[in-house]
Amino acid sequence: MAAQIISGKTLAAQVKERMTGETEALKRQGVTPCLAVVLVGDDPASAVYVRGKQKDCEECGIRSLLVRLPAEATQQQVLERLAALAADGAVHGILVQLPLPRHIDEQAVIAAIPPEKDVDGFTPVNVGRMVIGEECFLPCTPAGCIEMLKSTGQPLAGKHAVVIGRSNIVGKPAAILLLRENATVTVCHSRTQGLAQLCRSADILVAAVGRAGFVTGDMVKPGATVIDVGINRNAEGKLCGDVNFAAASEKAAFITPVPGGVGLMTRAMLLVNTVQAARMQAKA
Ligand code: NDP
């Protein structure tokens, strides 16, 4: 039987509706949530992502501010802009669009975002808080994955979750959040041995590899929930995930599509964090 689709479109629309309501309530108290997006250089993919984030904000009544710097901007110039945004009381969330040009130290830039405005949840302070289970801004992609898993109504506690990928923005935090939900977590990466077998034992399989069709049907346990984080182009130039969707959906009970899956929830979780930042800073 074909798997049930976990629709990022439906779930993101619900989140957006909620955030629109919360933004209206904040505005009635004199607070307009504001997200500042810092874009350095002119990477076309980054520009598309930034436009998407701005459009989402607009739809929910959140103010968005685009701070553009040329590709040749120095690290010092980026840090100065961040300091100005950090000091601006009207700006509640700050996001630096990654990747940055090679001559800029990404970690140094991220660390310059005040934790209370770090709506991507990438600063060392927020990552640390997430690991020890304190309240913090959760990174948007893994937080979106957890929302998608919860939407199935299936308990996460005690389930074996296998995460393929260990990047700082997806794999590692996804593993931490699954652990926080009391799943038993295995993290796989390029040095993992017996990866297919590990995947076959997963009740929850999260693929964040960046390789089209990496997860084949025989790697999916019957009845599993498959979360496909990957965003790739296949040989025909079509957008696709890390999972062979047709084959995996024959085995899984629940599966996320690409497009229309995790990507949309990632965007929605940014709105949640921005509204939360505004609420916290306004103490509303
Ligand atoms: P990275 O390239 O930073 O990480 C990829 C991970 O996959 C690494 O940990 C790597 O292992 C692992 N990996 C690579 N090859 C293999 C292999 N053969 N076997 C097992 N593991 C392997 O990517 P990201 O985490 O940033 O992104 C992953 C995917 O998710 C990409 O397609 C990206 O576009 C997408 N993405 C989607 C988002 C969304 O909103 N839907 C948001 C962010 C990313 P090792 O550490 O050993 O090198």
Short mmCIF file of C-alpha atoms and ligand atoms in Angstrom, two decimals:
data_model
loop_
_atom_site.label_atom_id
_atom_site.label_comp_id
_atom_site.label_asym_id
_atom_site.label_seq_id
_atom_site.Cartn_x
_atom_site.Cartn_y
_atom_site.Cartn_z
CA MET A 1 0.00 0.00 0.00
CA ALA A 2 1.32 3.47 -0.87
CA ALA A 3 2.47 5.66 2.00
CA GLN A 4 0.47 8.56 3.32
CA ILE A 5 2.00 11.87 2.23
CA ILE A 6 3.02 14.32 4.95
CA SER A 7 2.21 17.54 3.15
CA GLY A 8 4.56 20.43 3.88
CA LYS A 9 2.13 22.64 2.01
CA THR A 10 -0.80 21.87 4.31
CA LEU A 11 1.25 22.02 7.51
CA ALA A 12 3.06 25.23 6.53
CA ALA A 13 -0.27 26.88 5.67
CA GLN A 14 -1.54 26.03 9.16
CA VAL A 15 1.59 27.48 10.77
CA LYS A 16 1.31 30.64 8.66
CA GLU A 17 -2.29 31.12 9.64
CA ARG A 18 -1.33 30.82 13.31
CA MET A 19 1.57 33.25 12.87
CA THR A 20 -0.67 35.77 11.08
CA GLY A 21 -2.98 35.73 14.10
CA GLU A 22 -0.10 36.10 16.55
CA THR A 23 1.38 38.95 14.53
CA GLU A 24 -1.96 40.77 14.54
CA ALA A 25 -2.15 40.36 18.32
CA LEU A 26 1.39 41.74 18.73
CA LYS A 27 0.56 44.68 16.47
CA ARG A 28 -2.41 45.51 18.65
CA GLN A 29 0.12 45.84 21.47
CA GLY A 30 2.24 48.18 19.35
CA VAL A 31 4.84 45.60 18.29
CA THR A 32 5.44 44.75 14.63
CA PRO A 33 7.64 41.65 14.39
CA CYS A 34 10.61 42.37 12.13
CA LEU A 35 13.08 40.02 10.49
CA ALA A 36 16.34 41.35 9.04
CA VAL A 37 17.94 39.18 6.38
CA VAL A 38 21.59 39.81 5.57
CA LEU A 39 22.58 38.75 2.07
CA VAL A 40 26.23 39.00 1.10
CA GLY A 41 27.08 38.66 -2.59
CA ASP A 42 24.88 37.66 -5.48
CA ASP A 43 24.53 33.90 -5.38
CA PRO A 44 21.32 33.32 -7.39
CA ALA A 45 20.07 30.43 -5.22
CA SER A 46 20.54 32.53 -2.06
CA ALA A 47 18.64 35.41 -3.66
CA VAL A 48 15.73 33.05 -4.41
CA TYR A 49 15.70 31.76 -0.81
CA VAL A 50 15.77 35.29 0.57
CA ARG A 51 12.89 36.39 -1.67
CA GLY A 52 10.89 33.40 -0.43
CA LYS A 53 11.54 34.34 3.20
CA GLN A 54 10.52 37.93 2.57
CA LYS A 55 7.32 36.83 0.82
CA ASP A 56 6.44 34.56 3.76
CA CYS A 57 6.93 37.44 6.20
CA GLU A 58 4.77 39.72 4.09
CA GLU A 59 1.97 37.15 3.99
CA CYS A 60 1.89 36.98 7.78
CA GLY A 61 2.19 40.73 8.41
CA ILE A 62 5.80 40.45 9.60
CA ARG A 63 8.08 43.29 8.52
CA SER A 64 11.17 42.15 6.62
CA LEU A 65 14.30 44.11 6.08
CA LEU A 66 16.83 43.12 3.44
CA VAL A 67 20.41 44.14 4.11
CA ARG A 68 22.50 43.58 1.00
CA LEU A 69 26.27 43.66 0.94
CA PRO A 70 28.48 43.16 -2.12
CA ALA A 71 30.39 39.90 -2.60
CA GLU A 72 33.64 41.72 -1.87
CA ALA A 73 32.45 43.08 1.50
CA THR A 74 34.98 42.43 4.23
CA GLN A 75 34.22 40.37 7.31
CA GLN A 76 34.55 43.57 9.34
CA GLN A 77 31.86 45.24 7.23
CA VAL A 78 29.51 42.31 7.73
CA LEU A 79 30.17 42.37 11.49
CA GLU A 80 29.49 46.12 11.59
CA ARG A 81 26.12 45.68 9.88
CA LEU A 82 25.26 42.92 12.31
CA ALA A 83 26.21 45.12 15.26
CA ALA A 84 23.86 47.82 13.97
CA LEU A 85 21.00 45.33 13.57
CA ALA A 86 21.74 43.89 17.00
CA ALA A 87 21.39 47.36 18.52
CA ASP A 88 18.21 48.21 16.60
CA GLY A 89 15.23 47.70 18.92
CA ALA A 90 12.81 47.51 15.99
CA VAL A 91 14.57 44.42 14.61
CA HIS A 92 13.61 41.22 16.41
CA GLY A 93 15.20 38.53 14.25
CA ILE A 94 18.47 38.48 12.32
CA LEU A 95 19.35 35.90 9.73
CA VAL A 96 22.53 35.71 7.69
CA GLN A 97 21.89 33.88 4.44
CA LEU A 98 24.44 31.10 3.97
CA PRO A 99 26.74 30.32 2.29
CA LEU A 100 28.90 33.43 2.73
CA PRO A 101 31.70 34.30 0.29
CA ARG A 102 34.78 32.20 0.98
CA HIS A 103 36.88 34.99 2.50
CA ILE A 104 34.41 35.43 5.36
CA ASP A 105 34.52 33.22 8.45
CA GLU A 106 30.97 31.87 8.70
CA GLN A 107 31.23 30.85 12.35
CA ALA A 108 32.56 34.27 13.37
CA VAL A 109 29.65 35.96 11.62
CA ILE A 110 27.04 33.63 13.12
CA ALA A 111 28.50 34.12 16.60
CA ALA A 112 28.02 37.88 16.19
CA ILE A 113 24.22 37.51 16.12
CA PRO A 114 22.78 38.08 19.60
CA PRO A 115 21.20 34.80 20.77
CA GLU A 116 17.85 36.52 21.43
CA LYS A 117 17.69 37.58 17.73
CA ASP A 118 19.14 34.33 16.33
CA VAL A 119 15.98 33.07 14.59
CA ASP A 120 17.94 30.46 12.61
CA GLY A 121 19.10 28.91 15.88
CA PHE A 122 22.69 28.68 14.61
CA THR A 123 24.63 30.59 17.29
CA PRO A 124 26.74 28.55 19.71
CA VAL A 125 24.53 29.74 22.59
CA ASN A 126 21.30 28.49 21.00
CA VAL A 127 22.93 25.24 19.86
CA GLY A 128 24.19 24.69 23.42
CA ARG A 129 20.77 25.40 24.89
CA MET A 130 19.18 22.99 22.44
CA VAL A 131 21.61 20.23 23.41
CA ILE A 132 20.97 20.63 27.13
CA GLY A 133 17.21 20.94 26.61
CA GLU A 134 16.75 24.60 27.57
CA GLU A 135 14.34 26.93 25.84
CA CYS A 136 15.93 28.38 22.71
CA PHE A 137 15.40 29.07 19.03
CA LEU A 138 15.43 25.73 17.28
CA PRO A 139 17.07 25.49 13.85
CA CYS A 140 14.28 25.70 11.29
CA THR A 141 14.85 22.60 9.16
CA PRO A 142 15.13 20.05 11.99
CA ALA A 143 12.32 21.76 13.90
CA GLY A 144 10.18 21.47 10.77
CA CYS A 145 11.04 17.75 10.53
CA ILE A 146 9.83 17.19 14.10
CA GLU A 147 6.57 19.03 13.37
CA MET A 148 6.06 16.83 10.32
CA LEU A 149 6.72 13.68 12.35
CA LYS A 150 4.31 14.78 15.07
CA SER A 151 1.63 15.53 12.49
CA THR A 152 1.37 11.79 11.76
CA GLY A 153 0.09 11.19 15.28
CA GLN A 154 2.64 8.37 15.68
CA PRO A 155 4.58 8.43 18.95
CA LEU A 156 8.30 9.19 18.63
CA ALA A 157 9.33 7.91 22.06
CA GLY A 158 11.19 4.63 21.94
CA LYS A 159 11.29 4.55 18.14
CA HIS A 160 14.53 3.92 16.30
CA ALA A 161 15.35 7.04 14.30
CA VAL A 162 18.15 6.95 11.75
CA VAL A 163 19.47 10.28 10.52
CA ILE A 164 21.67 10.23 7.42
CA GLY A 165 23.89 13.32 7.51
CA ARG A 166 25.66 15.13 10.34
CA SER A 167 25.86 18.75 9.19
CA ASN A 168 25.54 21.50 11.78
CA ILE A 169 22.37 22.84 10.19
CA VAL A 170 20.45 19.63 9.55
CA GLY A 171 21.79 16.22 10.56
CA LYS A 172 23.26 16.94 14.00
CA PRO A 173 20.41 19.12 15.28
CA ALA A 174 17.82 16.70 13.84
CA ALA A 175 19.46 13.93 15.88
CA ILE A 176 19.42 16.08 19.03
CA LEU A 177 15.75 16.99 18.58
CA LEU A 178 14.79 13.36 18.00
CA LEU A 179 16.67 12.45 21.16
CA ARG A 180 14.74 15.15 23.00
CA GLU A 181 11.57 13.39 21.80
CA ASN A 182 12.92 10.19 23.37
CA ALA A 183 13.65 8.41 20.12
CA THR A 184 16.66 6.09 20.00
CA VAL A 185 18.90 7.80 17.50
CA THR A 186 21.56 6.56 15.09
CA VAL A 187 23.47 9.14 13.07
CA CYS A 188 24.99 8.00 9.77
CA HIS A 189 27.55 9.80 7.62
CA SER A 190 30.02 9.18 4.82
CA ARG A 191 32.17 6.88 7.00
CA THR A 192 29.29 4.78 8.30
CA GLN A 193 29.56 1.07 7.63
CA GLY A 194 26.48 -1.00 6.89
CA LEU A 195 24.36 2.09 6.23
CA ALA A 196 21.65 0.28 4.23
CA GLN A 197 21.13 -2.23 7.02
CA LEU A 198 20.94 0.51 9.65
CA CYS A 199 18.36 2.31 7.54
CA ARG A 200 16.32 -0.87 7.22
CA SER A 201 16.02 -0.96 11.01
CA ALA A 202 14.69 2.61 11.21
CA ASP A 203 11.14 3.34 12.29
CA ILE A 204 11.94 6.95 11.39
CA LEU A 205 14.36 7.67 8.57
CA VAL A 206 15.60 11.22 8.05
CA ALA A 207 17.66 11.74 4.90
CA ALA A 208 19.88 14.84 4.77
CA VAL A 209 22.67 13.82 2.42
CA GLY A 210 22.36 16.03 -0.63
CA ARG A 211 22.36 13.20 -3.19
CA ALA A 212 19.39 12.53 -5.43
CA GLY A 213 17.90 9.06 -4.98
CA PHE A 214 20.38 8.09 -2.24
CA VAL A 215 17.74 6.24 -0.22
CA THR A 216 16.42 3.35 -2.26
CA GLY A 217 13.28 1.34 -1.62
CA ASP A 218 15.19 -1.59 -0.10
CA MET A 219 16.62 0.72 2.60
CA VAL A 220 13.15 1.48 3.97
CA LYS A 221 11.59 -0.65 6.68
CA PRO A 222 7.95 -1.54 5.96
CA GLY A 223 5.73 0.88 7.88
CA ALA A 224 8.51 3.44 8.50
CA THR A 225 8.14 7.21 8.41
CA VAL A 226 10.51 8.80 5.89
CA ILE A 227 11.50 12.46 6.10
CA ASP A 228 13.34 13.64 3.00
CA VAL A 229 15.33 16.80 3.69
CA GLY A 230 17.39 16.73 0.50
CA ILE A 231 17.00 19.33 -2.20
CA ASN A 232 18.71 18.22 -5.39
CA ARG A 233 18.31 18.35 -9.13
CA ASN A 234 18.12 15.03 -10.96
CA ALA A 235 19.63 14.32 -14.38
CA GLU A 236 16.64 16.02 -16.06
CA GLY A 237 17.10 19.13 -13.91
CA LYS A 238 13.98 18.37 -11.88
CA LEU A 239 13.88 19.18 -8.16
CA CYS A 240 14.10 16.02 -6.08
CA GLY A 241 15.03 14.82 -2.62
CA ASP A 242 17.50 12.27 -1.28
CA VAL A 243 14.90 9.52 -1.35
CA ASN A 244 13.65 7.52 -4.31
CA PHE A 245 10.11 8.61 -3.63
CA ALA A 246 8.28 6.09 -5.82
CA ALA A 247 10.09 3.09 -4.35
CA ALA A 248 10.14 4.32 -0.75
CA SER A 249 6.46 5.18 -0.71
CA GLU A 250 5.67 1.54 -1.54
CA LYS A 251 7.29 0.55 1.78
CA ALA A 252 6.78 3.48 4.15
CA ALA A 253 3.64 4.31 6.10
CA PHE A 254 4.33 8.06 5.92
CA ILE A 255 6.63 10.04 3.64
CA THR A 256 7.42 13.67 2.84
CA PRO A 257 7.52 14.74 -0.82
CA VAL A 258 10.12 16.97 -2.54
CA PRO A 259 9.11 19.59 -3.48
CA GLY A 260 6.24 20.37 -1.13
CA GLY A 261 7.79 18.86 1.98
CA VAL A 262 10.47 19.84 4.47
CA GLY A 263 11.46 22.98 2.53
CA LEU A 264 8.10 24.60 3.13
CA MET A 265 8.14 23.69 6.81
CA THR A 266 11.65 25.12 7.15
CA ARG A 267 10.31 28.45 5.91
CA ALA A 268 7.32 28.24 8.23
CA MET A 269 9.49 27.59 11.30
CA LEU A 270 11.44 30.77 10.58
CA LEU A 271 8.19 32.69 10.97
CA VAL A 272 7.51 30.91 14.27
CA ASN A 273 10.97 31.89 15.56
CA THR A 274 10.60 35.50 14.38
CA VAL A 275 7.24 35.93 16.10
CA GLN A 276 8.66 34.30 19.24
CA ALA A 277 11.64 36.67 19.15
CA ALA A 278 9.33 39.68 18.88
CA ARG A 279 7.16 38.40 21.72
CA MET A 280 10.15 37.78 23.97
CA GLN A 281 11.84 41.10 23.24
CA ALA A 282 8.60 43.03 23.70
CA LYS A 283 7.79 40.89 26.75
CA ALA A 284 4.29 40.71 25.26
P1 NDP B 1 26.04 18.77 3.94
O1 NDP B 1 26.70 18.56 2.63
O2 NDP B 1 26.56 19.78 4.89
O3 NDP B 1 25.98 17.36 4.73
C1 NDP B 1 25.72 16.19 4.06
C2 NDP B 1 25.89 15.04 5.01
O4 NDP B 1 25.66 13.84 4.29
C3 NDP B 1 27.29 14.94 5.62
O5 NDP B 1 27.21 14.73 6.99
C4 NDP B 1 27.91 13.76 4.89
O6 NDP B 1 28.79 12.99 5.70
C5 NDP B 1 26.70 12.92 4.57
N1 NDP B 1 26.97 12.08 3.42
C6 NDP B 1 27.45 12.45 2.21
N2 NDP B 1 27.61 11.38 1.43
C7 NDP B 1 27.24 10.31 2.17
C8 NDP B 1 27.21 8.92 1.92
N3 NDP B 1 27.60 8.39 0.76
N4 NDP B 1 26.77 8.11 2.90
C9 NDP B 1 26.38 8.62 4.08
N5 NDP B 1 26.39 9.93 4.38
C10 NDP B 1 26.82 10.75 3.42
O7 NDP B 1 24.51 19.05 3.59
P2 NDP B 1 23.34 19.71 4.48
O8 NDP B 1 23.15 18.96 5.73
O9 NDP B 1 23.50 21.16 4.51
O10 NDP B 1 22.10 19.41 3.50
C11 NDP B 1 21.71 18.10 3.17
C12 NDP B 1 20.64 18.19 2.09
O11 NDP B 1 19.52 18.86 2.62
C13 NDP B 1 21.03 18.98 0.84
O12 NDP B 1 20.37 18.40 -0.27
C14 NDP B 1 20.47 20.35 1.09
O13 NDP B 1 20.19 21.04 -0.10
C15 NDP B 1 19.20 20.00 1.83
N6 NDP B 1 18.70 21.04 2.72
C16 NDP B 1 17.35 21.21 2.70
C17 NDP B 1 16.75 22.14 3.52
C18 NDP B 1 15.29 22.26 3.48
O14 NDP B 1 14.76 23.26 3.92
N7 NDP B 1 14.56 21.25 2.99
C19 NDP B 1 17.54 23.00 4.40
C20 NDP B 1 18.96 22.69 4.41
C21 NDP B 1 19.49 21.74 3.58
P3 NDP B 1 30.21 13.55 6.24
O15 NDP B 1 29.86 14.45 7.39
O16 NDP B 1 30.92 12.33 6.66
O17 NDP B 1 30.83 14.28 5.10
#
